[in-house]
């Protein structure tokens, strides 16, 4: 558990091995171990509507309070969570208060899906409002997942929360930012001012460079479902005290770009071309930056008093690989990661809290300087788009001849 005053770090959106495109290593014991090394006190189970995953969760975790589970060895707490896709291809994140709520929605969704047992992230033959109504009636928290991405999101299909959720829009309490957006971007849209923003990884892998690459700090007395609910709804002094995530320019869909050759376009030029790349003929995908500009009713962000800071970071292994000139799984990178985590207790402690001079004692001045540069947002970023991650440019005093690389080089 963290020291008082720091809050509990939580990643509430990830997946199991039963979702398409996920690692076969996404299983309860390994997730619990890696979450502990990452510094996450609380994670979502993900995919809890899938019967085989639900069985594994029940067998491997003990319930410490209704809706809150704990791994008996590693102490990692879990909330019951899942992601569903509606009939407009909008994705929604659900946080369940109990197994009985999970069973209720599994039964209700069973006739509206091609098979909950075949896909951890099921597609439902329900409208967004119908998904929200079902979730709310079961006592769940529900909100749009990765709300700005150009494939399966709220603002891909709709121009407002009300367009999406109809009369239930006022009962939506949170929005998940996703990797290609941050608080500064979202707070240019006035309808989002009342919502709590969540920053989660949507991880398909258990390793720390994916798990917890975005996370939240909850200012709550204990990491339980009911306390998280109060924090999301900002009741009784509970709150999200920090959002931590990617610099959105590093995201794969930040700028409008060709999904085949990744050439970037202005929004006006993409429209002139009919969303076909003039170089290779590939489809051009509208970037999150341009989509936010379309939706924004503020020239500059205006954050409400309840909005916490947003800290831009990258996973520690990627920072080390960038600094050491290797790859995430290189022995030198892994050994440096191990020494830092052993010294400071978790990856999050290294990224967010550890004093720079103490990091330098363990990993050297260059690594320390790079971590501090991330915290201070001093690095130049060449934005990603079209499905390719952005690129970091190191200042001359940090680069020392290291090849400039994209986050895609680290996967």
Short mmCIF file of C-alpha atoms in Angstrom, two decimals:
data_model
loop_
_atom_site.label_atom_id
_atom_site.label_comp_id
_atom_site.label_asym_id
_atom_site.label_seq_id
_atom_site.Cartn_x
_atom_site.Cartn_y
_atom_site.Cartn_z
CA UNK A 1 0.00 0.00 0.00
CA UNK A 2 1.25 3.52 -0.71
CA UNK A 3 2.18 6.15 1.81
CA UNK A 4 -0.70 8.36 2.88
CA UNK A 5 -0.90 11.45 0.75
CA UNK A 6 0.18 9.71 -2.44
CA UNK A 7 -3.09 7.91 -3.04
CA UNK A 8 -3.64 4.58 -4.73
CA UNK A 9 -2.46 4.07 -8.31
CA UNK A 10 -5.02 2.27 -10.47
CA UNK A 11 -5.31 1.01 -14.05
CA UNK A 12 -8.94 0.11 -14.57
CA UNK A 13 -9.00 -0.90 -18.24
CA UNK A 14 -7.14 -3.96 -19.49
CA UNK A 15 -7.97 -7.29 -21.09
CA UNK A 16 -7.59 -11.01 -20.58
CA UNK A 17 -6.28 -13.58 -23.03
CA UNK A 18 -9.88 -14.09 -24.16
CA UNK A 19 -9.98 -10.81 -26.09
CA UNK A 20 -8.78 -10.63 -29.67
CA UNK A 21 -5.19 -9.50 -30.16
CA UNK A 22 -4.11 -10.08 -26.56
CA UNK A 23 -1.18 -11.97 -25.12
CA UNK A 24 -1.72 -15.58 -24.06
CA UNK A 25 0.10 -14.56 -20.86
CA UNK A 26 -2.79 -12.38 -19.71
CA UNK A 27 -3.70 -14.52 -16.72
CA UNK A 28 -4.48 -13.66 -13.12
CA UNK A 29 -1.25 -14.64 -11.33
CA UNK A 30 1.11 -12.93 -13.78
CA UNK A 31 -1.06 -9.81 -13.96
CA UNK A 32 -1.02 -9.61 -10.16
CA UNK A 33 2.75 -9.97 -9.98
CA UNK A 34 3.48 -7.43 -12.71
CA UNK A 35 0.96 -4.94 -11.32
CA UNK A 36 2.80 -5.09 -8.01
CA UNK A 37 6.14 -4.41 -9.71
CA UNK A 38 4.58 -1.59 -11.67
CA UNK A 39 3.30 0.01 -8.47
CA UNK A 40 -0.40 -0.42 -9.14
CA UNK A 41 -2.48 -0.94 -6.02
CA UNK A 42 -5.63 -1.55 -8.02
CA UNK A 43 -6.35 -2.95 -11.50
CA UNK A 44 -9.43 -3.92 -13.43
CA UNK A 45 -10.02 -7.57 -14.19
CA UNK A 46 -11.10 -6.76 -17.73
CA UNK A 47 -13.33 -9.11 -19.73
CA UNK A 48 -15.33 -10.18 -16.68
CA UNK A 49 -18.38 -10.98 -18.84
CA UNK A 50 -16.43 -13.88 -20.38
CA UNK A 51 -17.41 -17.06 -18.45
CA UNK A 52 -13.99 -18.75 -18.53
CA UNK A 53 -12.18 -15.62 -17.42
CA UNK A 54 -14.79 -15.04 -14.71
CA UNK A 55 -14.18 -18.59 -13.45
CA UNK A 56 -10.41 -17.99 -13.29
CA UNK A 57 -10.91 -14.69 -11.46
CA UNK A 58 -13.16 -16.38 -8.89
CA UNK A 59 -10.67 -19.21 -8.35
CA UNK A 60 -7.48 -17.14 -8.14
CA UNK A 61 -8.64 -14.09 -6.18
CA UNK A 62 -10.32 -13.73 -2.81
CA UNK A 63 -13.13 -11.27 -2.28
CA UNK A 64 -12.24 -8.77 0.45
CA UNK A 65 -15.39 -6.73 0.02
CA UNK A 66 -18.27 -6.95 -2.41
CA UNK A 67 -16.93 -5.91 -5.80
CA UNK A 68 -13.29 -5.85 -4.58
CA UNK A 69 -10.90 -8.79 -4.89
CA UNK A 70 -7.29 -9.39 -3.86
CA UNK A 71 -4.52 -11.71 -4.94
CA UNK A 72 -3.48 -13.81 -1.91
CA UNK A 73 0.26 -13.66 -2.68
CA UNK A 74 0.93 -10.28 -4.27
CA UNK A 75 -1.79 -8.24 -2.56
CA UNK A 76 -2.91 -6.62 -5.80
CA UNK A 77 -6.51 -5.47 -5.59
CA UNK A 78 -8.91 -5.97 -8.50
CA UNK A 79 -12.21 -4.41 -9.50
CA UNK A 80 -14.64 -6.25 -11.77
CA UNK A 81 -14.43 -4.52 -15.14
CA UNK A 82 -15.20 -5.10 -18.79
CA UNK A 83 -15.41 -3.39 -22.16
CA UNK A 84 -18.27 -3.81 -24.62
CA UNK A 85 -18.93 -2.59 -28.15
CA UNK A 86 -22.39 -1.38 -29.15
CA UNK A 87 -24.15 -1.47 -32.50
CA UNK A 88 -22.46 1.79 -33.56
CA UNK A 89 -18.99 0.42 -32.71
CA UNK A 90 -18.65 2.70 -29.71
CA UNK A 91 -16.72 1.07 -26.85
CA UNK A 92 -17.84 1.46 -23.24
CA UNK A 93 -15.95 0.73 -20.02
CA UNK A 94 -18.01 -0.91 -17.27
CA UNK A 95 -17.08 -1.11 -13.58
CA UNK A 96 -19.24 -3.69 -11.77
CA UNK A 97 -20.20 -3.48 -8.07
CA UNK A 98 -20.47 -7.25 -7.58
CA UNK A 99 -20.42 -10.66 -9.22
CA UNK A 100 -24.22 -10.64 -9.10
CA UNK A 101 -24.21 -7.51 -11.27
CA UNK A 102 -21.85 -9.28 -13.68
CA UNK A 103 -24.16 -12.30 -13.86
CA UNK A 104 -27.18 -10.03 -14.36
CA UNK A 105 -25.63 -8.24 -17.31
CA UNK A 106 -24.18 -11.44 -18.77
CA UNK A 107 -27.67 -12.90 -18.86
CA UNK A 108 -29.16 -9.70 -20.24
CA UNK A 109 -26.50 -9.36 -22.94
CA UNK A 110 -26.49 -13.04 -23.93
CA UNK A 111 -29.41 -12.64 -26.33
CA UNK A 112 -27.91 -9.41 -27.74
CA UNK A 113 -24.50 -10.79 -28.64
CA UNK A 114 -23.03 -13.36 -30.99
CA UNK A 115 -21.65 -15.12 -27.93
CA UNK A 116 -20.15 -13.79 -24.73
CA UNK A 117 -18.14 -17.00 -24.44
CA UNK A 118 -16.26 -16.33 -27.70
CA UNK A 119 -14.90 -12.83 -27.12
CA UNK A 120 -13.76 -11.03 -24.00
CA UNK A 121 -14.72 -7.69 -25.54
CA UNK A 122 -18.19 -8.60 -26.86
CA UNK A 123 -20.09 -6.75 -29.55
CA UNK A 124 -23.71 -6.13 -28.54
CA UNK A 125 -26.73 -5.53 -30.71
CA UNK A 126 -27.67 -2.60 -28.51
CA UNK A 127 -27.51 1.15 -28.92
CA UNK A 128 -25.16 3.18 -26.71
CA UNK A 129 -28.10 4.34 -24.60
CA UNK A 130 -29.31 0.76 -24.20
CA UNK A 131 -25.86 -0.34 -23.04
CA UNK A 132 -25.79 2.51 -20.53
CA UNK A 133 -29.32 1.76 -19.30
CA UNK A 134 -28.49 -1.89 -18.69
CA UNK A 135 -25.24 -1.05 -16.91
CA UNK A 136 -26.74 1.66 -14.73
CA UNK A 137 -29.70 -0.51 -13.78
CA UNK A 138 -27.22 -3.14 -12.51
CA UNK A 139 -25.45 -0.53 -10.38
CA UNK A 140 -22.39 -0.21 -12.62
CA UNK A 141 -20.28 2.79 -13.41
CA UNK A 142 -20.22 3.23 -17.19
CA UNK A 143 -18.50 5.65 -19.54
CA UNK A 144 -16.94 5.92 -22.99
CA UNK A 145 -13.66 4.05 -23.44
CA UNK A 146 -10.75 5.75 -25.30
CA UNK A 147 -13.28 8.42 -26.23
CA UNK A 148 -11.41 10.10 -29.09
CA UNK A 149 -9.79 7.27 -31.07
CA UNK A 150 -10.72 7.18 -34.77
CA UNK A 151 -11.97 3.59 -34.83
CA UNK A 152 -14.30 2.60 -32.00
CA UNK A 153 -15.18 5.55 -29.81
CA UNK A 154 -17.77 8.08 -28.71
CA UNK A 155 -16.39 10.96 -30.73
CA UNK A 156 -15.74 8.85 -33.79
CA UNK A 157 -19.49 8.23 -34.13
CA UNK A 158 -21.11 11.15 -32.32
CA UNK A 159 -20.58 14.86 -31.73
CA UNK A 160 -21.70 14.92 -28.11
CA UNK A 161 -22.40 12.83 -25.04
CA UNK A 162 -26.13 13.46 -25.48
CA UNK A 163 -26.07 12.31 -29.10
CA UNK A 164 -24.52 9.08 -27.86
CA UNK A 165 -26.29 8.37 -24.59
CA UNK A 166 -29.53 10.29 -25.15
CA UNK A 167 -31.46 11.01 -21.94
CA UNK A 168 -28.90 9.06 -19.88
CA UNK A 169 -26.04 11.44 -20.73
CA UNK A 170 -26.35 13.21 -17.38
CA UNK A 171 -25.80 9.90 -15.57
CA UNK A 172 -22.45 9.25 -17.24
CA UNK A 173 -19.84 10.15 -14.64
CA UNK A 174 -16.49 9.51 -16.36
CA UNK A 175 -14.71 9.57 -19.69
CA UNK A 176 -11.57 7.62 -20.56
CA UNK A 177 -9.08 9.81 -22.41
CA UNK A 178 -7.13 7.17 -24.36
CA UNK A 179 -3.48 7.29 -25.45
CA UNK A 180 -3.86 10.01 -28.08
CA UNK A 181 -5.57 12.63 -25.88
CA UNK A 182 -4.96 14.29 -22.54
CA UNK A 183 -6.68 16.68 -20.15
CA UNK A 184 -5.56 19.81 -21.98
CA UNK A 185 -7.18 18.61 -25.18
CA UNK A 186 -10.40 17.30 -23.62
CA UNK A 187 -10.96 20.42 -21.53
CA UNK A 188 -11.48 22.44 -24.69
CA UNK A 189 -14.89 20.73 -24.90
CA UNK A 190 -17.21 22.34 -22.38
CA UNK A 191 -19.65 19.42 -22.10
CA UNK A 192 -16.87 17.37 -20.50
CA UNK A 193 -16.24 19.79 -17.64
CA UNK A 194 -18.49 17.96 -15.19
CA UNK A 195 -16.97 14.51 -15.92
CA UNK A 196 -14.13 12.78 -14.14
CA UNK A 197 -11.35 11.87 -16.56
CA UNK A 198 -9.76 8.42 -16.33
CA UNK A 199 -6.41 7.47 -17.86
CA UNK A 200 -6.05 3.70 -18.29
CA UNK A 201 -3.75 1.47 -20.32
CA UNK A 202 -6.23 -0.70 -22.27
CA UNK A 203 -3.38 -3.19 -22.00
CA UNK A 204 -3.26 -6.41 -24.02
CA UNK A 205 -0.03 -7.52 -22.35
CA UNK A 206 0.96 -8.11 -18.70
CA UNK A 207 4.41 -6.53 -18.97
CA UNK A 208 5.07 -3.15 -17.31
CA UNK A 209 5.75 -1.36 -20.59
CA UNK A 210 2.05 -1.94 -21.38
CA UNK A 211 0.27 -2.56 -18.08
CA UNK A 212 -0.18 0.77 -16.30
CA UNK A 213 1.34 2.79 -19.14
CA UNK A 214 -1.55 5.12 -18.26
CA UNK A 215 -3.01 5.14 -14.75
CA UNK A 216 -4.91 7.18 -12.19
CA UNK A 217 -4.18 8.12 -8.61
CA UNK A 218 -7.22 7.89 -6.37
CA UNK A 219 -7.34 9.91 -3.17
CA UNK A 220 -9.32 7.36 -1.17
CA UNK A 221 -8.80 5.65 2.21
CA UNK A 222 -8.91 2.10 0.80
CA UNK A 223 -8.78 0.64 -2.75
CA UNK A 224 -12.32 -0.76 -3.00
CA UNK A 225 -15.11 -0.51 -5.54
CA UNK A 226 -17.26 1.71 -3.33
CA UNK A 227 -14.38 4.10 -2.64
CA UNK A 228 -13.54 4.27 -6.35
CA UNK A 229 -17.20 4.98 -7.08
CA UNK A 230 -17.15 7.87 -4.63
CA UNK A 231 -13.94 9.20 -6.19
CA UNK A 232 -15.32 9.01 -9.74
CA UNK A 233 -18.50 10.74 -8.57
CA UNK A 234 -16.43 13.12 -6.38
CA UNK A 235 -18.35 12.48 -3.19
CA UNK A 236 -17.32 12.68 0.47
CA UNK A 237 -13.93 14.19 -0.35
CA UNK A 238 -12.86 11.29 -2.56
CA UNK A 239 -11.37 12.17 -5.93
CA UNK A 240 -8.92 11.35 -8.70
CA UNK A 241 -5.86 13.34 -7.65
CA UNK A 242 -3.65 12.70 -10.71
CA UNK A 243 -3.95 11.40 -14.26
CA UNK A 244 -0.75 9.91 -15.66
CA UNK A 245 -0.27 8.92 -19.27
CA UNK A 246 1.35 9.33 -22.63
CA UNK A 247 2.18 12.64 -24.16
CA UNK A 248 -0.75 12.40 -26.60
CA UNK A 249 1.53 13.27 -29.51
CA UNK A 250 3.17 9.89 -29.00
CA UNK A 251 -0.15 8.14 -29.62
CA UNK A 252 -0.74 6.26 -32.86
CA UNK A 253 -3.72 8.38 -33.88
CA UNK A 254 -2.81 11.87 -32.73
CA UNK A 255 -2.50 13.45 -36.19
CA UNK A 256 -4.50 12.89 -39.38
CA UNK A 257 -2.42 10.46 -41.45
CA UNK A 258 -2.43 7.66 -43.98
CA UNK A 259 -2.94 4.27 -42.36
CA UNK A 260 -0.65 2.63 -44.95
CA UNK A 261 2.35 4.93 -45.48
CA UNK A 262 1.70 7.22 -42.44
CA UNK A 263 2.05 10.47 -44.37
CA UNK A 264 0.38 13.21 -42.35
CA UNK A 265 -2.16 15.63 -43.78
CA UNK A 266 -3.99 18.73 -42.72
CA UNK A 267 -7.69 18.12 -42.16
CA UNK A 268 -8.54 20.33 -45.13
CA UNK A 269 -6.20 18.43 -47.46
CA UNK A 270 -7.51 15.05 -46.29
CA UNK A 271 -11.05 16.17 -47.13
CA UNK A 272 -9.98 17.45 -50.55
CA UNK A 273 -8.47 14.02 -51.26
CA UNK A 274 -11.60 12.17 -50.18
CA UNK A 275 -9.62 10.56 -47.35
CA UNK A 276 -7.37 8.70 -49.82
CA UNK A 277 -3.60 9.20 -49.64
CA UNK A 278 -2.24 10.89 -52.76
CA UNK A 279 1.04 8.96 -52.42
CA UNK A 280 -0.02 5.34 -51.88
CA UNK A 281 -3.82 5.28 -52.12
CA UNK A 282 -4.28 4.16 -48.52
CA UNK A 283 -7.08 5.36 -46.29
CA UNK A 284 -6.41 8.51 -44.32
CA UNK A 285 -7.59 8.39 -40.70
CA UNK A 286 -8.69 11.57 -38.98
CA UNK A 287 -6.41 12.29 -36.02
CA UNK A 288 -7.53 12.98 -32.49
CA UNK A 289 -6.01 16.45 -32.63
CA UNK A 290 -8.19 17.43 -35.60
CA UNK A 291 -11.26 15.77 -34.13
CA UNK A 292 -10.88 17.72 -30.89
CA UNK A 293 -10.49 20.92 -32.89
CA UNK A 294 -13.76 20.14 -34.66
CA UNK A 295 -15.59 19.56 -31.39
CA UNK A 296 -13.99 22.25 -29.24
CA UNK A 297 -16.08 25.23 -28.22
CA UNK A 298 -13.12 26.79 -26.38
CA UNK A 299 -9.98 28.18 -27.99
CA UNK A 300 -7.97 27.25 -24.91
CA UNK A 301 -8.55 24.54 -22.31
CA UNK A 302 -10.52 25.55 -19.24
CA UNK A 303 -10.16 22.96 -16.52
CA UNK A 304 -12.79 22.91 -13.76
CA UNK A 305 -11.65 23.12 -10.12
CA UNK A 306 -12.05 19.36 -9.64
CA UNK A 307 -9.71 18.49 -12.52
CA UNK A 308 -6.40 16.98 -11.32
CA UNK A 309 -3.03 17.52 -13.02
CA UNK A 310 -2.09 15.35 -16.00
CA UNK A 311 1.48 14.04 -15.89
CA UNK A 312 2.96 12.95 -19.21
CA UNK A 313 5.27 9.95 -18.97
CA UNK A 314 6.36 6.90 -20.94
CA UNK A 315 6.89 3.38 -19.56
CA UNK A 316 10.20 3.07 -17.72
CA UNK A 317 11.55 0.30 -19.97
CA UNK A 318 10.98 2.52 -23.01
CA UNK A 319 12.79 5.44 -21.37
CA UNK A 320 15.69 3.15 -20.48
CA UNK A 321 15.80 1.71 -23.99
CA UNK A 322 15.85 5.22 -25.41
CA UNK A 323 18.63 6.29 -23.07
CA UNK A 324 20.74 3.14 -23.39
CA UNK A 325 20.25 2.75 -27.13
CA UNK A 326 18.72 -0.71 -26.92
CA UNK A 327 15.34 -2.39 -26.94
CA UNK A 328 12.93 -3.06 -24.11
CA UNK A 329 13.96 -6.72 -23.75
CA UNK A 330 17.71 -6.15 -24.05
CA UNK A 331 19.66 -7.47 -21.03
CA UNK A 332 21.09 -4.04 -20.13
CA UNK A 333 17.65 -2.45 -20.17
CA UNK A 334 16.08 -5.22 -18.11
CA UNK A 335 18.90 -5.18 -15.55
CA UNK A 336 18.68 -1.40 -15.12
CA UNK A 337 14.89 -1.66 -14.79
CA UNK A 338 15.31 -4.35 -12.13
CA UNK A 339 17.80 -2.32 -10.11
CA UNK A 340 15.61 0.78 -10.18
CA UNK A 341 12.46 -1.10 -9.19
CA UNK A 342 14.26 -2.91 -6.39
CA UNK A 343 15.68 0.37 -5.10
CA UNK A 344 12.46 2.40 -5.18
CA UNK A 345 9.83 -0.32 -4.80
CA UNK A 346 7.95 0.06 -8.08
CA UNK A 347 8.16 1.47 -11.58
CA UNK A 348 5.63 4.20 -10.82
CA UNK A 349 7.75 5.41 -7.91
CA UNK A 350 10.72 5.75 -10.29
CA UNK A 351 8.71 7.54 -12.99
CA UNK A 352 6.72 9.92 -10.80
CA UNK A 353 8.19 10.37 -7.34
CA UNK A 354 11.83 9.32 -6.94
CA UNK A 355 14.32 12.20 -6.53
CA UNK A 356 16.48 12.64 -9.62
CA UNK A 357 19.75 12.44 -7.72
CA UNK A 358 18.75 9.10 -6.20
CA UNK A 359 17.78 7.73 -9.63
CA UNK A 360 21.21 8.84 -10.88
CA UNK A 361 22.91 6.88 -8.11
CA UNK A 362 21.31 3.68 -9.40
CA UNK A 363 21.11 4.17 -13.16
CA UNK A 364 23.40 7.05 -14.05
CA UNK A 365 23.02 10.72 -14.87
CA UNK A 366 21.67 10.20 -18.41
CA UNK A 367 18.78 8.00 -17.30
CA UNK A 368 17.96 10.38 -14.46
CA UNK A 369 18.07 13.39 -16.79
CA UNK A 370 15.76 11.71 -19.27
CA UNK A 371 13.19 10.79 -16.60
CA UNK A 372 13.26 14.35 -15.28
CA UNK A 373 12.91 15.69 -18.83
CA UNK A 374 9.74 13.61 -19.21
CA UNK A 375 8.35 14.97 -15.95
CA UNK A 376 9.08 18.54 -17.03
CA UNK A 377 7.74 17.97 -20.57
CA UNK A 378 11.01 19.19 -22.06
CA UNK A 379 11.37 16.65 -24.87
CA UNK A 380 10.48 17.49 -28.44
CA UNK A 381 7.88 15.14 -29.89
CA UNK A 382 7.21 14.45 -33.56
CA UNK A 383 3.56 13.36 -33.44
CA UNK A 384 2.24 10.00 -34.54
CA UNK A 385 -0.74 9.27 -36.75
CA UNK A 386 -2.43 6.72 -38.97
CA UNK A 387 -1.50 3.87 -36.62
CA UNK A 388 2.17 4.70 -36.07
CA UNK A 389 3.50 5.98 -32.76
CA UNK A 390 5.09 9.40 -32.43
CA UNK A 391 8.83 9.99 -32.10
CA UNK A 392 10.87 11.58 -29.37
CA UNK A 393 13.78 13.86 -30.15
CA UNK A 394 16.35 14.04 -27.39
CA UNK A 395 18.10 17.30 -26.57
CA UNK A 396 21.74 17.27 -27.72
CA UNK A 397 23.06 16.95 -24.17
CA UNK A 398 21.03 13.76 -23.70
CA UNK A 399 21.25 12.10 -27.12
CA UNK A 400 25.00 11.39 -27.40
CA UNK A 401 24.53 9.90 -30.83
CA UNK A 402 21.58 7.67 -29.95
CA UNK A 403 19.35 7.05 -32.97
CA UNK A 404 16.03 8.86 -32.67
CA UNK A 405 13.32 6.22 -32.32
CA UNK A 406 9.58 5.79 -32.08
CA UNK A 407 7.70 4.05 -29.33
CA UNK A 408 6.89 1.42 -31.93
CA UNK A 409 10.56 0.39 -31.81
CA UNK A 410 10.07 -0.74 -28.25
CA UNK A 411 7.18 -3.17 -28.77
#
